PDB file of C-alpha atoms in Angstrom:
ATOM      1  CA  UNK A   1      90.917 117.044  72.324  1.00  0.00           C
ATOM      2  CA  UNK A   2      91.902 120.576  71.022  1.00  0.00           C
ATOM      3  CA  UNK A   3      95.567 119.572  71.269  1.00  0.00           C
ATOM      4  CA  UNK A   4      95.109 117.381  68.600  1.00  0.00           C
ATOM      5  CA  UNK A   5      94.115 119.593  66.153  1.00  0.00           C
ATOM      6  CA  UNK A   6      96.863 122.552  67.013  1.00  0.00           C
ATOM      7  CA  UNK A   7      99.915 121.071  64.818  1.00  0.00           C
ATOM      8  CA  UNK A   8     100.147 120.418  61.366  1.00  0.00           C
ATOM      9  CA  UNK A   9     101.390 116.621  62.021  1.00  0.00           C
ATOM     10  CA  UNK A  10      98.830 115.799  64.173  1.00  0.00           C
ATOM     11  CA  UNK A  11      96.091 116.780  61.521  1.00  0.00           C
ATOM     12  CA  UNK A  12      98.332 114.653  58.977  1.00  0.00           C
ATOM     13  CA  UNK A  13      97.534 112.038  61.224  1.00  0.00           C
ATOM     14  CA  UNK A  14      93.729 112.704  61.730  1.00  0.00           C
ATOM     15  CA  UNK A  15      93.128 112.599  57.762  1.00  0.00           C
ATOM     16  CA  UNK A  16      94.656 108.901  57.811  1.00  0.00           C
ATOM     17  CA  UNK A  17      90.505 108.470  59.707  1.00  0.00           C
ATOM     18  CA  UNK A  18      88.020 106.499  58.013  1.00  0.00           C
ATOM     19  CA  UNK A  19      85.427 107.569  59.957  1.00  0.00           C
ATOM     20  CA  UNK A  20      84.546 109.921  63.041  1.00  0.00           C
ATOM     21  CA  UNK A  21      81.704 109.027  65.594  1.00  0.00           C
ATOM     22  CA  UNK A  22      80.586 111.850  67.578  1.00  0.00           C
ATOM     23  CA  UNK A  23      77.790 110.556  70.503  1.00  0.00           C
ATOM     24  CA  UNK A  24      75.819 113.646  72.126  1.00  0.00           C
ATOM     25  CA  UNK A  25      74.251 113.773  74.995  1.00  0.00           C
ATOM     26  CA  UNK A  26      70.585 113.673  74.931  1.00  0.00           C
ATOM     27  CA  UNK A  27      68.566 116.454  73.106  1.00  0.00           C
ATOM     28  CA  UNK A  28      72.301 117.700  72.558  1.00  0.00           C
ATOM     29  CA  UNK A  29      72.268 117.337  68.899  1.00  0.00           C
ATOM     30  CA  UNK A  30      73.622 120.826  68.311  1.00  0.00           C
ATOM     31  CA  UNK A  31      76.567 120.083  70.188  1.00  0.00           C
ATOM     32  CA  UNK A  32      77.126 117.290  68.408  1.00  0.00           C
ATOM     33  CA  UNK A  33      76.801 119.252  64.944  1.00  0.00           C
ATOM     34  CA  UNK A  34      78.759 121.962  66.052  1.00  0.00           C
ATOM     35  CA  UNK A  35      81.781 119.958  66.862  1.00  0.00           C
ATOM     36  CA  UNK A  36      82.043 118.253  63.549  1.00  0.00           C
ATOM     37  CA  UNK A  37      81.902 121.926  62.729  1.00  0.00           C
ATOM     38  CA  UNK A  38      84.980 122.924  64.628  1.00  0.00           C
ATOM     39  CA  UNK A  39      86.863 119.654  63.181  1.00  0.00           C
ATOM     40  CA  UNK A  40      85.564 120.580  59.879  1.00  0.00           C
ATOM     41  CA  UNK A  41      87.767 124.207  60.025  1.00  0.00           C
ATOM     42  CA  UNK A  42      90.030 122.859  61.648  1.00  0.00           C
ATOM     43  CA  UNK A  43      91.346 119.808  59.002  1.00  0.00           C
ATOM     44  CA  UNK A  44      90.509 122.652  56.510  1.00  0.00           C
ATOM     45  CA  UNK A  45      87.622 119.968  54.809  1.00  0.00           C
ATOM     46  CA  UNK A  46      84.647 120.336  53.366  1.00  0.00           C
ATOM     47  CA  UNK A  47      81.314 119.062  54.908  1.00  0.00           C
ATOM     48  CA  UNK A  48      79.153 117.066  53.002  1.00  0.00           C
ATOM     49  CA  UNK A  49      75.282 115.395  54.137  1.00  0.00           C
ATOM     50  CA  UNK A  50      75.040 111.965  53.042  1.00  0.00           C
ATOM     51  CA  UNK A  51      71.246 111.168  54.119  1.00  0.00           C
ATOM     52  CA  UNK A  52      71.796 110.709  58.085  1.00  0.00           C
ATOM     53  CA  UNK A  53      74.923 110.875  58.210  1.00  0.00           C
ATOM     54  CA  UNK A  54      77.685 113.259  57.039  1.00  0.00           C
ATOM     55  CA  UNK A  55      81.165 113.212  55.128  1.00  0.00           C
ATOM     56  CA  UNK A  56      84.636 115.654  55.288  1.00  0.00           C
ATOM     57  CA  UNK A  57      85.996 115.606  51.965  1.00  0.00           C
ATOM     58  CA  UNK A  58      89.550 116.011  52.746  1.00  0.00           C
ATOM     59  CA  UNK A  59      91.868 118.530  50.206  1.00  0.00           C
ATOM     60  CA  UNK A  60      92.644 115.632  48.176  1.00  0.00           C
ATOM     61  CA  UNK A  61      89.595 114.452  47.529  1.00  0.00           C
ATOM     62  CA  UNK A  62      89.074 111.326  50.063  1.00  0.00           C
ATOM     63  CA  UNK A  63      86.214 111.500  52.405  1.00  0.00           C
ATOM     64  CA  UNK A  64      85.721 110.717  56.079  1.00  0.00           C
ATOM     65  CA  UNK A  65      82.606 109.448  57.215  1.00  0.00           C
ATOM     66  CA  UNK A  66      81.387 111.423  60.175  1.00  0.00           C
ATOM     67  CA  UNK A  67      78.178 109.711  62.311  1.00  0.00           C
ATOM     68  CA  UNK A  68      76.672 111.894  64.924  1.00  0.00           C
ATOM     69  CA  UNK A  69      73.716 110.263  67.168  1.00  0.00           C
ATOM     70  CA  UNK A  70      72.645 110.459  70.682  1.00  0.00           C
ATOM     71  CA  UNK A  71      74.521 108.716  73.367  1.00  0.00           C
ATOM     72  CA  UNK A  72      72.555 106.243  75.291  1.00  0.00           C
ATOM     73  CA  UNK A  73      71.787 106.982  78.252  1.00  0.00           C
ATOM     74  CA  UNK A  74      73.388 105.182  81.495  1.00  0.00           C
ATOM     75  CA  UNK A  75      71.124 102.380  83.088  1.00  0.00           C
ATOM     76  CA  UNK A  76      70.358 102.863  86.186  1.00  0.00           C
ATOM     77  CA  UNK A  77      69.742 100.098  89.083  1.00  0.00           C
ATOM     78  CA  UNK A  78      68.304 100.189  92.172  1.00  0.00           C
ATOM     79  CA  UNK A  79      69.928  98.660  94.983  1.00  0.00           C
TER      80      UNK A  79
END
């Protein structure tokens, strides 16, 4: 994932992103935050809150919704 984020026409590409879903594992939340952190420096955005959810206002002014929630976890069945 890193990779994408190392060359300047790759994070071109990222800002063409409507929206970002990052799913954490459970009671992971932090994790969660602090990767839409990283991607936050990274596409040199700011980071808004909007309620639950959260924004990157890109340099020009657009805006990427960012959703970060808990994964759910795997169902298990017995054999």
């Amino acid at each position: 994932m890193a990779s994408c984020f190392q060359s300047t026409a790759a994070i071109a590409e990222l800002r063409q992103l409507q929206s970002i879903e990052v799913a954490h594992a459970p009671g992971q939340r932090i994790a969660g935050l602090l990767l839409v952190a990283w991607m936050t420096v990274r596409m040199k955005c700011e980071l808004k809150r909007e309620g639950d959810r959260f924004a990157l206002v890109l340099p020009d002014g657009q805006t990427v919704t960012v959703n970060v929630h808990e994964a759910l976890a795997p169902s298990r069945s017995r054999k």
